[in-house]
Short mmCIF file of C-alpha atoms in Angstrom, two decimals:
data_model
loop_
_atom_site.label_atom_id
_atom_site.label_comp_id
_atom_site.label_asym_id
_atom_site.label_seq_id
_atom_site.Cartn_x
_atom_site.Cartn_y
_atom_site.Cartn_z
CA MET A 119 89.89 134.67 118.97
CA THR A 120 92.81 132.40 118.05
CA ALA A 121 96.06 132.35 120.02
CA THR A 122 97.88 134.22 117.25
CA GLU A 123 95.21 136.96 117.23
CA ALA A 124 95.20 137.32 121.00
CA PRO A 125 97.53 139.78 122.73
CA MET A 126 100.53 138.20 124.45
CA VAL A 127 99.17 139.31 127.85
CA LEU A 128 95.55 140.11 128.65
CA ALA A 129 94.38 141.05 132.13
CA GLU A 130 90.70 141.59 132.91
CA GLY A 131 89.63 142.78 136.37
CA VAL A 132 92.63 141.25 138.12
CA HIS A 133 92.46 141.49 141.94
CA LYS A 134 95.02 140.33 144.45
CA ARG A 135 94.89 140.64 148.21
CA TYR A 136 96.95 139.50 151.16
CA GLY A 137 94.56 139.00 154.03
CA ARG A 138 92.54 142.20 154.24
CA VAL A 139 95.01 144.24 152.20
CA GLU A 140 93.96 144.56 148.58
CA VAL A 141 97.10 145.10 146.50
CA LEU A 142 95.54 144.92 143.03
CA LYS A 143 92.09 146.41 142.66
CA GLY A 144 90.96 145.48 139.20
CA ILE A 145 93.75 145.63 136.62
CA ASP A 146 92.76 145.74 132.94
CA LEU A 147 95.75 145.62 130.58
CA ARG A 148 96.73 144.16 127.25
CA VAL A 149 100.27 143.72 125.96
CA GLU A 150 100.42 143.17 122.22
CA ARG A 151 102.81 140.63 120.68
CA GLY A 152 106.28 142.02 120.20
CA ALA A 153 105.53 145.12 122.28
CA VAL A 154 107.54 146.55 125.16
CA MET A 155 105.32 147.71 128.00
CA CYS A 156 106.98 149.71 130.76
CA VAL A 157 105.23 149.98 134.16
CA ILE A 158 106.06 152.82 136.54
CA GLY A 159 104.68 153.99 139.86
CA PRO A 160 105.58 154.52 143.50
CA SER A 161 106.62 151.72 145.83
CA GLY A 162 103.66 149.70 147.01
CA SER A 163 101.52 150.48 143.98
CA GLY A 164 101.21 146.82 142.98
CA LYS A 165 103.59 146.80 140.02
CA SER A 166 105.74 143.86 141.08
CA THR A 167 102.72 141.93 142.38
CA PHE A 168 101.04 142.25 138.98
CA LEU A 169 104.19 140.99 137.27
CA ARG A 170 104.32 137.99 139.59
CA CYS A 171 100.67 137.25 138.81
CA ILE A 172 101.46 137.05 135.09
CA ASN A 173 103.92 134.29 135.91
CA HIS A 174 101.54 132.75 138.50
CA LEU A 175 104.12 133.23 141.22
CA GLU A 176 101.12 134.85 142.92
CA GLN A 177 97.58 133.58 142.59
CA ILE A 178 94.94 136.13 141.67
CA ASN A 179 91.75 136.39 143.78
CA ALA A 180 89.44 137.61 141.03
CA GLY A 181 89.50 138.38 137.34
CA ARG A 182 91.24 136.62 134.48
CA LEU A 183 94.81 136.62 133.17
CA TRP A 184 95.83 135.14 129.80
CA VAL A 185 99.29 134.66 128.34
CA ASP A 186 99.42 133.84 124.63
CA GLY A 187 95.71 133.11 124.64
CA GLU A 188 95.97 130.60 127.53
CA LEU A 189 94.38 131.20 130.91
CA VAL A 190 97.14 131.46 133.54
CA GLY A 191 96.98 129.11 136.51
CA TYR A 192 93.41 127.95 135.93
CA ARG A 193 91.11 126.20 133.52
CA GLN A 194 87.57 127.35 132.99
CA ARG A 195 84.46 125.17 132.77
CA GLY A 196 81.29 127.11 132.25
CA ASP A 197 81.49 130.08 134.61
CA LYS A 198 83.77 128.35 137.11
CA LEU A 199 87.56 128.40 137.40
CA TYR A 200 89.52 125.37 138.55
CA GLU A 201 93.09 125.63 139.69
CA LEU A 202 95.65 123.87 137.54
CA ARG A 203 97.88 121.16 138.91
CA GLU A 204 101.36 122.30 139.87
CA ALA A 205 102.86 120.38 136.89
CA ASP A 206 100.59 122.34 134.48
CA VAL A 207 101.48 125.64 136.15
CA ALA A 208 105.17 124.76 135.82
CA ARG A 209 104.63 124.02 132.10
CA GLN A 210 103.08 127.47 131.63
CA ARG A 211 105.91 129.12 133.57
CA ILE A 212 108.56 127.59 131.29
CA GLU A 213 107.27 129.85 128.51
CA VAL A 214 107.80 133.04 130.52
CA GLY A 215 111.22 134.39 131.45
CA MET A 216 111.55 136.57 134.53
CA VAL A 217 114.41 138.75 135.73
CA PHE A 218 114.26 140.03 139.33
CA GLN A 219 115.88 142.96 141.15
CA HIS A 220 118.35 140.52 142.73
CA PHE A 221 120.09 138.19 140.37
CA ASN A 222 119.25 134.87 142.05
CA LEU A 223 122.08 133.08 140.28
CA PHE A 224 123.18 129.69 141.58
CA PRO A 225 126.39 130.64 143.47
CA HIS A 226 127.91 127.13 143.26
CA MET A 227 127.60 127.01 139.45
CA THR A 228 129.69 128.72 136.79
CA VAL A 229 128.08 131.30 134.53
CA LEU A 230 127.69 128.65 131.83
CA GLY A 231 126.27 126.20 134.35
CA ASN A 232 123.64 128.73 135.36
CA LEU A 233 122.51 129.06 131.74
CA VAL A 234 122.36 125.37 130.83
CA GLU A 235 120.80 124.00 134.04
CA ALA A 236 117.10 124.59 133.26
CA PRO A 237 117.13 123.71 129.53
CA LEU A 238 118.87 120.43 130.35
CA ARG A 239 116.95 119.45 133.46
CA VAL A 240 113.53 120.93 132.81
CA LYS A 241 113.18 120.82 129.03
CA ARG A 242 115.61 117.88 128.57
CA GLU A 243 117.11 119.44 125.46
CA PRO A 244 120.21 117.99 123.77
CA LYS A 245 123.36 118.96 125.64
CA ALA A 246 125.37 120.15 122.62
CA GLU A 247 122.53 122.35 121.44
CA VAL A 248 121.98 123.85 124.90
CA HIS A 249 125.66 124.65 125.40
CA GLU A 250 125.91 126.27 121.95
CA ARG A 251 122.84 128.42 122.62
CA ALA A 252 124.19 129.38 126.06
CA ARG A 253 127.52 130.54 124.63
CA ASP A 254 125.73 132.50 121.91
CA LEU A 255 123.62 134.22 124.61
CA LEU A 256 126.72 135.08 126.67
CA ASP A 257 128.23 136.66 123.56
CA ARG A 258 125.03 138.59 123.04
CA VAL A 259 125.13 140.09 126.58
CA GLY A 260 128.84 140.83 126.26
CA LEU A 261 130.07 138.10 128.64
CA GLY A 262 131.43 135.50 126.26
CA ASP A 263 134.71 135.47 128.21
CA LYS A 264 133.00 134.78 131.57
CA ALA A 265 131.55 131.33 130.89
CA GLY A 266 133.85 129.68 133.45
CA ALA A 267 133.54 132.38 136.13
CA TYR A 268 131.42 132.09 139.26
CA PRO A 269 128.80 134.71 140.18
CA ARG A 270 130.87 136.01 143.11
CA GLN A 271 133.62 136.94 140.63
CA LEU A 272 131.30 139.24 138.64
CA SER A 273 130.04 142.79 139.22
CA GLY A 274 126.37 143.37 139.88
CA GLY A 275 125.80 144.51 136.31
CA GLN A 276 127.50 141.42 134.95
CA GLN A 277 125.44 139.17 137.22
CA GLN A 278 122.24 140.81 136.03
CA ARG A 279 123.30 140.31 132.41
CA VAL A 280 123.88 136.63 133.19
CA ALA A 281 120.40 136.48 134.75
CA ILE A 282 118.91 137.89 131.55
CA ALA A 283 120.85 135.37 129.43
CA ARG A 284 119.73 132.57 131.74
CA ALA A 285 116.09 133.52 131.27
CA LEU A 286 116.55 133.68 127.49
CA ALA A 287 118.20 130.23 127.48
CA MET A 288 114.71 128.76 127.99
CA ARG A 289 113.55 130.45 124.76
CA PRO A 290 110.53 132.19 126.39
CA LYS A 291 107.75 133.85 124.43
CA LEU A 292 107.49 136.61 127.03
CA MET A 293 110.07 138.35 129.25
CA LEU A 294 109.18 140.00 132.57
CA PHE A 295 111.62 142.41 134.26
CA ASP A 296 111.00 143.46 137.88
CA GLU A 297 113.09 146.62 138.40
CA PRO A 298 116.19 144.88 136.98
CA THR A 299 118.52 147.83 137.61
CA SER A 300 117.33 149.01 141.03
CA ALA A 301 119.90 146.94 143.00
CA LEU A 302 122.83 148.12 140.85
CA ASP A 303 125.36 150.86 141.39
CA PRO A 304 124.50 153.77 139.09
CA GLU A 305 127.53 153.24 136.83
CA LEU A 306 126.42 149.64 136.13
CA VAL A 307 122.85 150.46 135.13
CA GLY A 308 123.71 151.38 131.53
CA GLU A 309 125.22 148.03 130.63
CA VAL A 310 122.03 146.20 131.69
CA LEU A 311 119.76 148.64 129.89
CA ASP A 312 121.86 148.25 126.72
CA VAL A 313 121.24 144.50 126.81
CA MET A 314 117.51 145.11 127.27
CA ARG A 315 117.47 147.58 124.36
CA GLY A 316 119.05 144.94 122.16
CA LEU A 317 116.53 142.37 123.36
CA ALA A 318 113.63 144.69 122.49
CA ASP A 319 115.01 144.96 118.96
CA THR A 320 114.62 141.17 118.51
CA GLY A 321 110.84 141.51 118.78
CA ILE A 322 110.27 139.54 121.98
CA THR A 323 107.36 140.75 124.10
CA MET A 324 108.56 142.47 127.26
CA VAL A 325 106.86 143.84 130.38
CA VAL A 326 109.32 145.98 132.37
CA VAL A 327 108.69 147.41 135.83
CA THR A 328 111.24 150.21 136.00
CA HIS A 329 112.25 153.58 137.40
CA GLU A 330 114.38 154.30 134.32
CA MET A 331 112.27 156.91 132.57
CA GLY A 332 114.78 157.41 129.77
CA PHE A 333 114.58 153.71 128.92
CA ALA A 334 110.79 153.81 129.05
CA ARG A 335 110.66 156.82 126.72
CA GLU A 336 113.18 155.39 124.27
CA VAL A 337 112.30 151.69 124.16
CA GLY A 338 108.73 151.34 125.43
CA ASP A 339 105.75 151.02 123.11
CA GLU A 340 103.38 151.74 126.00
CA LEU A 341 103.86 153.24 129.44
CA VAL A 342 101.54 152.35 132.34
CA PHE A 343 101.42 154.36 135.54
CA MET A 344 100.09 152.41 138.52
CA ASP A 345 99.22 153.70 141.94
CA GLY A 346 97.20 152.21 144.78
CA GLY A 347 96.62 148.94 142.96
CA VAL A 348 95.03 150.45 139.87
CA VAL A 349 96.13 151.65 136.45
CA VAL A 350 95.90 155.44 136.69
CA GLU A 351 97.12 156.25 133.19
CA ALA A 352 98.45 154.43 130.12
CA GLY A 353 99.57 155.44 126.66
CA PRO A 354 102.59 156.04 124.44
CA PRO A 355 105.58 156.83 126.72
CA ARG A 356 106.24 160.27 125.23
CA ASP A 357 102.60 161.25 125.80
CA VAL A 358 102.41 160.00 129.40
CA LEU A 359 105.82 161.50 130.33
CA GLY A 360 105.45 164.71 128.38
CA ASP A 361 101.79 165.51 128.85
CA PRO A 362 100.24 163.39 131.66
CA LYS A 363 96.47 163.70 131.90
CA HIS A 364 96.01 162.78 135.56
CA GLU A 365 97.08 164.86 138.54
CA ARG A 366 98.42 161.78 140.33
CA THR A 367 100.66 161.02 137.34
CA ARG A 368 101.85 164.63 137.17
CA SER A 369 102.66 164.59 140.89
CA PHE A 370 104.65 161.34 140.63
CA LEU A 371 106.60 162.45 137.53
CA SER A 372 107.46 165.81 139.09
CA LYS A 373 109.41 163.93 141.73
CA VAL A 374 111.27 161.51 139.43
CA LEU A 375 111.97 163.45 136.24
#
């Protein structure tokens, strides 16, 4: 299978534990190129942990994870896995954008400074090109007039939109969202979801851990319900939300819909 034929994300038997606590108990998932996969489930079900494994912010204990046809965090020789050097892990991570619940912006930098920092320092791209791309991205997320502002001068929704633009400034092939609206006041959620809808329309592959069922139904190509460290049910969002097959899924949805 060539890289272009492979799914953007492929997980086979992924396990993750912290001490004796097994958080992921054998995750099998594939995310096709250009697809939007939404992941739902109760707190503690392993959703965020799985997302962090895709980006190798967490090391898996068993199984295999590929992004764009490349094994994440390891190289394989025969039947054995060998951990990659930190520099090689960092190279892989450059290709994957991640947006967290909390915005994690650099408070001492302007909005524009937040966007250009990594492309200039990590990828060493030409300054003029990076600044032009950053301004285009700020326009895209509706914050073209905030380039000179500092994070503390922005609302939570604006900060999260800056965080999305900052991730996109690295031109990733995959975007991961870990409950990007859960820390926002309800009236600010819509502006962030609107940006994510527009991003989905560009064809970038997205994996979104979310509680926003309307977004999942409208934008998602596939909906995955996780509980207890396993995938309980997966399928087209309208099918999973409208006619769930598993009792555990029905029970969860009855509380959130």
